Coordinates of C-alpha atoms in Angstrom, one line a residue:
Chain A
X1 CA 87.1 95.6 105.7
X2 CA 85.6 97.1 102.6
X3 CA 87.5 96.1 99.5
X4 CA 89.6 93.4 101.1
X5 CA 88.9 90.6 98.6
X6 CA 89.6 92.9 95.6
X7 CA 92.8 94.1 97.2
X8 CA 94.0 90.7 98.2
X9 CA 93.5 89.5 94.6
X10 CA 95.6 92.5 93.5
X11 CA 98.3 91.8 96.1
X12 CA 98.6 88.1 95.2
X13 CA 98.8 89.0 91.5
X14 CA 101.5 91.5 92.3
X15 CA 103.5 88.9 94.3
X16 CA 103.4 86.7 91.2
X17 CA 103.8 89.3 88.4
X18 CA 106.7 91.1 90.0
X19 CA 108.4 87.7 90.4
X20 CA 108.6 88.0 94.2
X21 CA 106.8 84.7 94.8
X22 CA 108.8 82.7 92.2
X23 CA 112.1 84.2 93.4
X24 CA 111.5 83.6 97.1
X25 CA 110.1 80.1 96.5
X26 CA 113.3 79.3 94.5
X27 CA 115.6 80.6 97.2
X28 CA 113.6 78.7 99.9
X29 CA 113.7 75.5 97.8
X30 CA 117.5 75.9 97.5
X31 CA 117.7 76.3 101.3
X32 CA 115.5 73.3 101.8
X33 CA 117.5 71.1 99.5
X34 CA 120.9 72.3 100.6
X35 CA 120.3 71.9 104.4
X36 CA 120.3 68.1 104.6
X37 CA 123.1 68.0 102.0
X38 CA 125.3 70.3 104.1
X39 CA 124.5 68.3 107.3
X40 CA 125.4 65.1 105.5
X41 CA 128.6 66.2 103.9
X42 CA 130.0 68.8 106.3
X43 CA 132.4 66.2 107.9
X44 CA 133.8 65.3 104.4
X45 CA 134.0 69.0 103.4
X46 CA 136.0 69.8 106.6
X47 CA 138.2 66.8 106.1
X48 CA 138.9 67.8 102.5
X49 CA 139.7 71.4 103.5
X50 CA 141.8 70.5 106.5
X51 CA 143.8 67.9 104.6
X52 CA 146.4 66.1 106.7
X53 CA 147.5 69.1 108.7
X54 CA 144.9 68.8 111.4
X55 CA 142.2 66.3 112.2
X56 CA 138.6 67.1 113.3
X57 CA 136.5 64.4 114.8
X58 CA 132.8 65.0 114.2
X59 CA 130.0 62.6 115.2
X60 CA 128.2 60.9 112.3
X61 CA 125.5 63.3 111.0
X62 CA 121.9 62.3 111.6
X63 CA 118.4 63.6 110.6
X64 CA 118.6 65.8 113.7
X65 CA 121.6 67.6 112.2
X66 CA 119.6 68.0 108.9
X67 CA 116.7 69.6 110.7
X68 CA 119.0 71.9 112.7
X69 CA 120.7 73.0 109.6
X70 CA 117.3 73.7 107.9
X71 CA 116.1 75.7 111.0
X72 CA 119.3 77.8 111.1
X73 CA 119.1 78.6 107.4
X74 CA 115.4 79.4 107.4
X75 CA 115.9 81.5 110.6
X76 CA 118.6 83.6 108.9
X77 CA 117.9 83.7 105.1
X78 CA 114.2 83.5 105.7
X79 CA 114.2 86.4 108.1
X80 CA 116.2 88.5 105.7
X81 CA 113.8 87.7 102.9
X82 CA 110.8 88.5 105.2
X83 CA 112.3 91.9 105.8
X84 CA 113.0 92.5 102.1
X85 CA 109.4 91.5 101.2
X86 CA 107.8 93.8 103.7
X87 CA 110.1 96.8 103.6
X88 CA 108.5 98.7 100.7
X89 CA 105.0 97.2 100.9
X90 CA 103.3 100.4 102.3
X91 CA 106.1 103.0 102.2
X92 CA 106.6 102.6 98.4
X93 CA 102.9 102.9 97.7
X94 CA 102.7 106.1 99.8
X95 CA 105.8 107.6 98.1
X96 CA 104.7 106.7 94.6
X97 CA 101.1 107.9 95.0
X98 CA 99.5 104.5 94.3
X99 CA 98.1 104.3 97.9
X100 CA 96.2 107.5 97.1
X101 CA 94.8 105.9 93.9
X102 CA 93.4 103.0 95.9
X103 CA 92.3 105.0 99.0
X104 CA 90.1 107.4 97.0
X105 CA 88.0 104.3 96.2
X106 CA 85.7 102.6 98.6
X107 CA 88.5 100.6 100.2
X108 CA 89.1 100.9 104.0
X109 CA 92.6 101.5 105.2
X110 CA 92.4 98.4 107.3
X111 CA 91.7 96.3 104.2
X112 CA 94.5 97.9 102.4
X113 CA 97.0 96.9 105.1
X114 CA 95.5 93.5 105.8
X115 CA 95.6 92.5 102.1
X116 CA 99.3 93.3 101.9
X117 CA 100.4 91.4 105.0
X118 CA 98.2 88.4 104.0
X119 CA 99.9 88.4 100.6
X120 CA 103.4 88.6 102.2
X121 CA 102.5 85.8 104.6
X122 CA 101.2 83.7 101.7
X123 CA 104.4 84.1 99.8
X124 CA 106.4 83.1 102.9
X125 CA 104.0 80.3 103.5
X126 CA 104.2 78.8 100.0
X127 CA 108.0 79.2 100.0
X128 CA 108.3 77.6 103.5
X129 CA 106.2 74.7 102.3
X130 CA 108.4 74.2 99.3
X131 CA 111.6 74.4 101.4
X132 CA 110.0 71.9 103.9
X133 CA 109.1 69.5 101.1
X134 CA 112.6 69.6 99.6
X135 CA 114.3 69.3 103.0
X136 CA 112.1 66.4 104.2
X137 CA 112.7 64.5 100.9
X138 CA 116.5 64.9 101.0
X139 CA 116.5 64.0 104.7
X140 CA 114.6 60.9 103.9
X141 CA 117.1 60.0 101.1
X142 CA 120.3 60.8 103.1
X143 CA 119.3 59.9 106.7
X144 CA 115.8 58.4 106.9
X145 CA 112.3 59.8 107.6
X146 CA 111.4 62.6 110.0
X147 CA 107.9 62.3 111.5
X148 CA 105.6 63.9 108.9
X149 CA 103.0 65.6 111.2
X150 CA 105.6 66.9 113.6
X151 CA 107.8 68.2 110.8
X152 CA 104.8 70.0 109.2
X153 CA 103.9 71.5 112.6
X154 CA 107.5 72.7 113.0
X155 CA 107.5 74.4 109.6
X156 CA 104.3 76.2 110.5
X157 CA 106.0 77.6 113.6
X158 CA 109.1 78.5 111.5
X159 CA 106.7 80.3 109.1
X160 CA 105.0 82.1 112.0
X161 CA 108.4 83.4 113.1
X162 CA 109.1 84.7 109.6
X163 CA 105.7 86.4 109.5
X164 CA 106.6 88.1 112.8
X165 CA 109.8 89.6 111.3
X166 CA 107.8 90.7 108.2
X167 CA 105.2 92.3 110.5
X168 CA 107.8 94.3 112.4
X169 CA 109.2 95.6 109.0
X170 CA 105.6 96.1 107.8
X171 CA 104.9 98.4 110.8
X172 CA 108.1 100.4 109.9
X173 CA 106.9 100.6 106.3
X174 CA 103.5 101.9 107.5
X175 CA 105.0 104.5 109.8
X176 CA 107.5 106.0 107.3
X177 CA 107.6 106.8 103.6
X178 CA 111.0 105.1 103.3
X179 CA 111.5 101.4 102.5
X180 CA 115.1 101.6 103.7
X181 CA 114.0 102.9 107.1
X182 CA 111.5 100.1 107.3
X183 CA 114.2 97.6 106.5
X184 CA 116.4 99.2 109.1
X185 CA 113.7 98.7 111.7
X186 CA 113.2 95.1 110.6
X187 CA 116.9 94.2 110.9
X188 CA 117.3 96.1 114.2
X189 CA 114.3 94.2 115.6
X190 CA 115.8 90.9 114.4
X191 CA 119.1 91.7 116.3
X192 CA 117.3 93.0 119.4
X193 CA 114.9 90.1 119.6
X194 CA 117.8 87.7 119.1
X195 CA 119.6 89.2 122.1
X196 CA 116.5 89.2 124.2
X197 CA 115.9 85.6 123.2
X198 CA 118.9 84.6 125.3
X199 CA 116.9 85.4 128.4
X200 CA 115.0 82.2 129.1
X201 CA 112.0 83.9 130.8
X202 CA 111.4 86.2 127.9
X203 CA 113.0 84.3 125.0
X204 CA 110.5 81.5 124.8
X205 CA 107.7 84.0 124.1
X206 CA 109.5 85.9 121.3
X207 CA 109.4 84.8 117.7
X208 CA 112.9 83.3 118.0
X209 CA 111.6 81.3 120.9
X210 CA 109.5 79.3 118.5
X211 CA 112.6 77.4 117.4
X212 CA 112.7 75.2 120.5
X213 CA 109.1 73.9 120.3
X214 CA 109.5 73.6 116.5
X215 CA 112.6 71.4 116.9
X216 CA 110.9 69.2 119.4
X217 CA 107.9 68.7 117.1
X218 CA 110.1 68.0 114.1
X219 CA 112.1 65.3 116.0
X220 CA 109.1 63.8 117.6
X221 CA 110.1 64.8 121.1
X222 CA 107.3 65.0 123.7
X223 CA 106.7 67.3 126.7
X224 CA 107.4 70.7 125.1
X225 CA 105.1 73.7 125.6
X226 CA 104.1 74.6 122.0
X227 CA 100.9 76.5 122.8
X228 CA 102.4 79.3 125.0
X229 CA 105.1 80.5 122.5
X230 CA 102.7 80.1 119.6
X231 CA 100.0 82.2 121.2
X232 CA 102.6 84.8 122.2
X233 CA 103.8 85.1 118.6
X234 CA 100.3 85.4 117.2
X235 CA 99.5 88.1 119.7
X236 CA 102.8 89.8 118.9
X237 CA 102.0 89.9 115.2
X238 CA 98.4 91.0 115.8
X239 CA 99.6 93.8 118.1
X240 CA 102.0 95.0 115.4
X241 CA 99.2 95.0 112.8
X242 CA 96.9 96.9 115.1
X243 CA 99.5 99.6 115.8
X244 CA 100.2 99.8 112.0
X245 CA 96.4 100.1 111.4
X246 CA 95.9 102.9 114.0
X247 CA 98.9 104.8 112.6
X248 CA 97.8 104.5 109.0
X249 CA 94.3 105.7 109.8
X250 CA 95.7 109.1 110.7
X251 CA 98.1 109.5 107.9
X252 CA 97.6 111.9 105.0
X253 CA 98.4 110.5 101.5
Chain B
X1 CA 88.3 109.4 73.1
X2 CA 85.6 109.5 70.5
X3 CA 82.1 108.4 69.9
X4 CA 80.2 107.6 73.0
X5 CA 80.7 110.9 74.8
X6 CA 77.0 111.6 75.1
X7 CA 76.3 108.1 76.2
X8 CA 78.8 108.5 79.0
X9 CA 77.2 111.7 80.0
X10 CA 73.8 110.3 80.2
X11 CA 74.9 107.2 82.0
X12 CA 76.7 109.2 84.6
X13 CA 73.4 110.2 86.2
X14 CA 73.2 109.5 89.9
X15 CA 72.5 112.9 91.4
X16 CA 69.5 115.0 90.6
X17 CA 69.2 118.3 88.8
X18 CA 71.2 121.3 89.8
X19 CA 69.5 122.0 93.1
X20 CA 71.3 122.5 96.4
X21 CA 75.0 122.2 97.1
X22 CA 76.9 119.0 96.4
X23 CA 80.1 120.3 98.0
X24 CA 80.4 122.8 100.9
X25 CA 83.6 124.0 102.6
X26 CA 83.7 126.3 105.6
X27 CA 86.8 128.0 106.9
X28 CA 89.0 125.3 105.3
X29 CA 92.6 126.0 106.5
X30 CA 95.7 123.9 105.8
X31 CA 99.1 124.7 107.3
X32 CA 102.3 122.9 106.2
X33 CA 104.8 124.0 108.8
X34 CA 105.3 127.7 108.2
X35 CA 103.4 127.7 104.9
X36 CA 99.7 128.5 104.9
X37 CA 98.4 126.6 101.9
X38 CA 94.7 127.3 102.6
X39 CA 93.4 130.2 104.6
X40 CA 89.8 130.0 105.8
X41 CA 88.5 128.9 102.4
X42 CA 84.7 128.9 101.9
X43 CA 83.2 127.1 98.9
X44 CA 79.8 126.1 97.7
X45 CA 79.5 124.0 94.6
X46 CA 75.9 123.5 93.3
X47 CA 74.8 120.0 92.5
X48 CA 75.2 119.1 88.8
X49 CA 77.5 122.1 88.0
X50 CA 80.9 122.2 86.4
X51 CA 83.0 124.2 88.8
X52 CA 86.4 125.6 87.8
X53 CA 89.1 126.1 90.4
X54 CA 91.6 128.6 89.3
X55 CA 94.7 130.3 90.7
X56 CA 98.4 130.6 90.2
X57 CA 100.7 127.8 91.3
X58 CA 100.7 127.5 95.0
X59 CA 97.2 129.1 95.3
X60 CA 95.8 126.0 97.1
X61 CA 93.8 124.3 94.3
X62 CA 95.4 120.9 94.7
X63 CA 95.3 121.1 98.5
X64 CA 91.6 121.9 98.4
X65 CA 90.9 118.9 96.1
X66 CA 93.0 116.6 98.2
X67 CA 91.1 117.6 101.3
X68 CA 87.7 117.2 99.6
X69 CA 88.8 113.7 98.2
X70 CA 89.7 112.6 101.7
X71 CA 93.5 112.3 101.2
X72 CA 94.4 115.2 103.5
X73 CA 93.1 116.6 106.7
X74 CA 92.4 120.3 107.1
X75 CA 94.2 122.1 110.0
X76 CA 90.9 123.9 110.7
X77 CA 87.5 124.1 109.1
X78 CA 85.4 121.4 107.6
X79 CA 84.0 120.2 104.3
X80 CA 81.1 118.0 103.3
X81 CA 80.1 116.2 100.2
X82 CA 76.4 115.6 99.6
X83 CA 75.8 116.6 103.3
X84 CA 78.4 114.1 104.7
X85 CA 81.4 115.5 106.4
X86 CA 84.7 114.6 104.7
X87 CA 87.4 112.7 106.5
X88 CA 90.3 110.4 105.9
X89 CA 88.4 107.1 106.7
X90 CA 85.2 107.1 104.8
X91 CA 85.0 104.3 102.2
X92 CA 81.3 104.6 101.8
X93 CA 81.5 108.3 101.0
X94 CA 84.1 107.5 98.3
X95 CA 81.5 105.4 96.4
X96 CA 80.1 108.7 95.2
X97 CA 83.5 110.1 94.2
X98 CA 85.7 110.0 91.1
X99 CA 89.2 111.4 91.5
X100 CA 91.9 112.2 89.1
X101 CA 95.3 113.3 90.5
X102 CA 97.3 115.9 88.6
X103 CA 100.0 113.3 88.1
X104 CA 98.1 110.0 88.1
X105 CA 100.2 107.1 89.3
X106 CA 99.5 103.4 88.7
X107 CA 101.0 100.0 89.2
X108 CA 103.5 99.6 86.3
X109 CA 103.2 95.8 86.4
X110 CA 99.5 95.9 85.9
X111 CA 97.7 95.9 82.5
X112 CA 95.3 98.8 81.8
X113 CA 92.3 96.5 81.8
X114 CA 93.4 94.9 85.1
X115 CA 93.6 98.3 86.8
X116 CA 90.0 99.2 85.7
X117 CA 88.8 95.8 86.8
X118 CA 90.4 96.4 90.2
X119 CA 88.8 99.8 90.5
X120 CA 85.4 98.4 89.4
X121 CA 85.6 95.6 92.0
X122 CA 86.4 98.2 94.7
X123 CA 83.2 100.0 93.7
X124 CA 81.3 96.7 94.0
X125 CA 81.0 95.9 90.3
X126 CA 81.3 92.3 89.2
X127 CA 80.6 89.9 86.3
X128 CA 79.1 91.1 83.1
X129 CA 78.4 94.6 84.5
X130 CA 82.1 95.0 85.4
X131 CA 83.3 93.7 82.0
X132 CA 80.9 96.0 80.2
X133 CA 81.8 99.1 82.1
X134 CA 85.5 98.4 81.7
X135 CA 85.1 97.9 77.9
X136 CA 83.1 101.1 77.7
X137 CA 85.7 103.2 79.5
X138 CA 88.5 101.7 77.5
X139 CA 86.6 102.6 74.3
X140 CA 85.7 106.1 75.6
X141 CA 89.3 106.9 76.4
X142 CA 90.8 105.3 73.3
X143 CA 92.7 102.7 75.3
X144 CA 91.1 99.5 73.9
X145 CA 94.1 98.6 71.8
X146 CA 96.4 99.1 74.8
X147 CA 94.2 97.4 77.3
X148 CA 96.4 94.2 77.5
X149 CA 99.7 96.2 77.7
X150 CA 101.4 96.8 81.0
X151 CA 100.9 100.4 82.3
X152 CA 104.6 100.8 82.8
X153 CA 104.9 101.1 79.1
X154 CA 102.2 103.8 78.7
X155 CA 103.0 107.3 77.6
X156 CA 102.1 110.3 79.9
X157 CA 98.9 110.9 77.8
X158 CA 97.8 107.3 78.0
X159 CA 98.3 107.3 81.8
X160 CA 96.2 110.5 82.0
X161 CA 93.4 108.9 79.9
X162 CA 93.6 105.8 82.1
X163 CA 93.2 108.1 85.0
X164 CA 90.1 109.6 83.5
X165 CA 88.7 106.1 82.8
X166 CA 89.2 105.0 86.4
X167 CA 87.6 108.2 87.7
X168 CA 84.5 107.8 85.6
X169 CA 84.2 104.0 85.7
X170 CA 81.5 103.8 88.5
X171 CA 79.5 106.8 87.3
X172 CA 80.4 109.1 90.2
X173 CA 78.1 111.7 91.6
X174 CA 81.0 114.0 92.3
X175 CA 84.1 114.1 90.2
X176 CA 87.4 115.8 91.2
X177 CA 89.7 116.5 88.3
X178 CA 93.1 118.0 89.1
X179 CA 94.7 119.3 85.9
X180 CA 93.0 116.7 83.8
X181 CA 94.3 117.9 80.4
X182 CA 97.9 118.6 81.4
X183 CA 99.4 115.6 79.5
X184 CA 96.9 115.3 76.7
X185 CA 97.4 116.2 73.0
X186 CA 95.0 118.8 71.5
X187 CA 92.6 116.1 70.2
X188 CA 92.6 114.3 73.6
X189 CA 92.1 117.7 75.3
X190 CA 89.1 118.6 73.1
X191 CA 87.5 115.2 73.6
X192 CA 87.9 115.3 77.4
X193 CA 86.4 118.8 77.6
X194 CA 83.4 117.5 75.6
X195 CA 83.2 114.6 77.9
X196 CA 83.2 116.8 81.0
X197 CA 80.7 119.2 79.4
X198 CA 78.4 116.2 78.8
X199 CA 78.3 115.5 82.5
X200 CA 76.6 118.8 83.2
X201 CA 73.5 118.3 85.2
X202 CA 74.2 114.7 86.0
X203 CA 77.4 114.8 88.0
X204 CA 79.0 117.6 89.9
X205 CA 82.5 118.3 88.5
X206 CA 85.3 120.2 90.2
X207 CA 88.0 121.0 87.7
X208 CA 91.3 122.5 88.5
X209 CA 93.3 123.6 85.5
X210 CA 96.0 126.0 84.3
X211 CA 94.2 126.6 81.0
X212 CA 91.9 129.5 81.5
X213 CA 90.3 129.1 78.1
X214 CA 89.2 125.6 79.0
X215 CA 87.5 126.9 82.1
X216 CA 85.7 129.5 80.1
X217 CA 84.6 126.8 77.6
X218 CA 82.9 124.4 80.0
X219 CA 82.6 125.7 83.6
X220 CA 79.3 127.2 84.9
X221 CA 80.9 128.6 88.0
X222 CA 84.4 129.6 88.9
X223 CA 86.4 130.2 92.1
X224 CA 89.7 132.0 91.9
X225 CA 92.2 131.2 94.6
X226 CA 95.2 133.2 95.5
X227 CA 97.6 132.4 98.4
X228 CA 95.2 130.0 99.9
X229 CA 92.3 132.4 99.9
X230 CA 89.2 132.6 97.7
X231 CA 89.4 135.9 95.8
X232 CA 86.1 135.4 94.1
X233 CA 83.5 132.8 93.3
X234 CA 80.4 132.9 91.1
X235 CA 78.8 132.1 87.8
X236 CA 81.3 132.8 85.0
X237 CA 79.2 135.4 83.2
X238 CA 78.6 137.3 86.5
X239 CA 82.4 137.3 87.1
X240 CA 83.0 138.6 83.7
X241 CA 80.4 141.3 84.0
X242 CA 81.6 142.4 87.5
X243 CA 85.3 142.3 87.0
X244 CA 86.3 142.3 83.4
X245 CA 86.9 145.8 81.9
X246 CA 86.7 146.5 78.2
X247 CA 89.9 145.6 76.4
X248 CA 91.4 146.5 73.0
X249 CA 94.0 144.2 71.5
X250 CA 96.5 145.5 69.0
X251 CA 99.0 143.4 67.1
X252 CA 101.7 145.6 65.5
X253 CA 103.6 144.3 62.5
X254 CA 107.0 142.9 63.4
X255 CA 110.2 145.1 63.5
X256 CA 108.8 148.3 65.0
X257 CA 110.1 147.9 68.6
X258 CA 111.0 151.6 69.1
X259 CA 107.7 152.9 67.6
X260 CA 105.7 150.4 69.6
X261 CA 107.4 151.4 72.8
X262 CA 106.6 155.0 72.1
X263 CA 103.0 154.1 71.3
X264 CA 102.7 152.3 74.6
X265 CA 103.8 155.4 76.4
X266 CA 101.2 157.5 74.5
X267 CA 98.4 155.0 75.2
X268 CA 99.3 155.0 78.9
X269 CA 99.0 158.8 79.0
X270 CA 95.5 158.8 77.5
X271 CA 92.8 159.7 80.1
X272 CA 90.5 156.7 79.1
X273 CA 93.3 154.1 79.6
X274 CA 93.5 152.1 82.9
X275 CA 96.3 149.7 81.8
X276 CA 98.5 148.9 78.9
X277 CA 100.5 145.7 78.7
X278 CA 102.8 144.6 75.9
X279 CA 103.7 140.9 75.8
X280 CA 104.6 138.5 73.0
X281 CA 103.9 141.0 70.3
X282 CA 100.4 141.9 71.6
X283 CA 99.3 145.2 73.1
X284 CA 96.4 144.9 75.6
X285 CA 94.8 148.2 76.3
X286 CA 92.3 148.1 79.2
X287 CA 90.0 151.1 79.2
X288 CA 87.6 152.9 81.4
X289 CA 85.6 154.5 78.6
X290 CA 85.2 152.2 75.6
X291 CA 83.6 154.7 73.3
X292 CA 86.3 157.3 73.9
X293 CA 89.0 154.7 73.5
X294 CA 87.4 153.5 70.2
X295 CA 87.9 157.0 68.8
X296 CA 91.2 157.6 70.4
X297 CA 93.4 154.6 70.0
X298 CA 93.7 154.5 66.2
X299 CA 94.7 158.2 65.8
X300 CA 97.5 157.6 68.4
X301 CA 98.6 154.6 66.3
X302 CA 98.6 156.6 63.1
X303 CA 100.4 159.5 64.7
X304 CA 103.1 157.2 66.0
X305 CA 103.6 155.7 62.6
X306 CA 102.9 152.1 63.8
X307 CA 101.6 149.6 61.3
X308 CA 99.1 147.2 62.7
X309 CA 98.4 143.6 61.7
X310 CA 95.2 143.6 63.7
X311 CA 93.1 145.7 65.9
X312 CA 90.0 144.5 67.8
X313 CA 87.8 145.3 70.7
X314 CA 87.9 142.1 72.6
X315 CA 85.2 140.4 74.7
X316 CA 86.6 140.4 78.3
X317 CA 87.9 137.0 79.1
X318 CA 88.5 135.0 82.3
X319 CA 92.2 135.8 81.8
X320 CA 91.3 139.5 82.2
X321 CA 89.4 138.8 85.4
X322 CA 92.2 136.6 86.7
X323 CA 94.8 139.2 86.1
X324 CA 92.7 141.9 87.6
X325 CA 91.8 139.9 90.8
X326 CA 95.0 138.1 91.4
X327 CA 97.1 141.2 90.7
X328 CA 99.8 142.2 88.3
X329 CA 102.2 139.6 89.8
X330 CA 100.0 137.0 88.2
X331 CA 100.8 138.3 84.7
X332 CA 104.2 136.6 85.1
X333 CA 102.3 133.3 85.7
X334 CA 100.6 133.6 82.3
X335 CA 102.1 132.8 79.0
X336 CA 100.8 134.3 75.7
X337 CA 98.1 131.6 75.3
X338 CA 96.4 132.2 78.6
X339 CA 98.1 129.2 80.2
X340 CA 99.4 129.6 83.7
X341 CA 103.1 128.8 83.6
X342 CA 104.2 125.9 85.8
X343 CA 106.5 126.7 88.7
X344 CA 108.8 124.5 90.7
X345 CA 106.9 125.2 93.9
X346 CA 104.5 122.3 94.5
X347 CA 100.9 123.1 95.0
X348 CA 100.5 120.8 98.0

């Protein structure tokens, strides 16, 4: 992995200097803060919208609803942002010629790719942590505390799912010279994996299948298999990176 | 780019004197679909030499350099640098290389100093040594004042100078420069040529350029490529001696088009003439018998009533060799200054 440290430093600086990290962190913070609020005030909002013409009876919202709202928002907005972060990471560098600048230096192609995905995962990780902190605090204020350790573990699984969507798009970005094509692959994979996730035997081992164990951890429920889906997702991400690495080794720049 | 040119030259020493070959290529072939960019190219570049790679656009110069720099793979054939076979995945081999693309691209969000620091770290430099080399390169390329500015705001010439700085930063044994002076002003061009000339004997430099006079000025050896093939290769003086024919240059006073046209016809009919070309107000008369031509040209000029501004027997130049070897079609590639005109066809 020749040159990995220098390249990771460059990638992290790029995440900050191009405002990707601050922007994504801000969006995630808004998601984190708004999720408990939406859960808390959805009955009032529906009541105000519906007026006197029809009546909707909803159960009193709880911390569980706040977590479910957060998980849904992170699963949708977060996945979209993961795709946006990864779509141009390699394709744009190949197309602009900056990959050739770096790879005529003593940097291995594996280090070039790994530094990029680690930087993307770091941005997603920092942003997920910020969203989690905001969501946990507002849930505490509006509903009461969620178990801290379980909630943190749940957020790590949510982050792993986002990294998986980023890794799919990253593979697309490595295979092509088009950021749009990479984004298309990422979105298509998001849809296909969502559909496959409906099949119980497969679904629990796909990135979307991390949602169940994450929910159980966040709400302090016992008896849920966390290890199997986690290992499956880690292997899934690692497999994507290996394929990306093998393909990139053969590419001319 | 000013003062410490000599210092840079002396500190670039990593390889020994000009013994043996630093770069070898055998049967290098590159096919892009139906286009044959390189056709069984053989090259041998002596260690410590400054090697000029010449040819019209599309001749295969950039493709050759890209293969040697490990950015592209040959369809057939092989190349080696310092005895190590070139491939796409050889970071260790790249420790010995410096590379400047014909259109250097950088990260626009990065500052000039940050880019050089990144390149230095990739080459294993750190601490005071890194800071000192970066400062030296910034000074050498005249970018010290712009070091803290983002590269996105640099002019084309500044980017080219930054490209030169990053290529020289680690004192490479082998330096590939693809059109290094294309975006530089005359002063920057002169300084860069001095810098490259100062590397002679210490580093092996492969230089591709459109400016034939630059090659004549600094290169020890030259290879001329045409349609992916090597037309010739050798020491510059040997090429001039072998291929360049004596030439007379006549500059007629302006406003004599009809008389000049008639003179061209008369010159072409002379038995000692092999070729006459008239471009940009300049008549170039290539002759087979210089002594006969010396006594014959001026009487024809006088008889034709043509007034001359200048008349000289010129030392054969690389441009003459280039035109002779690459053929008359290449004359269209040259402008009046010996520059090869750019075309829209990419060279890769």
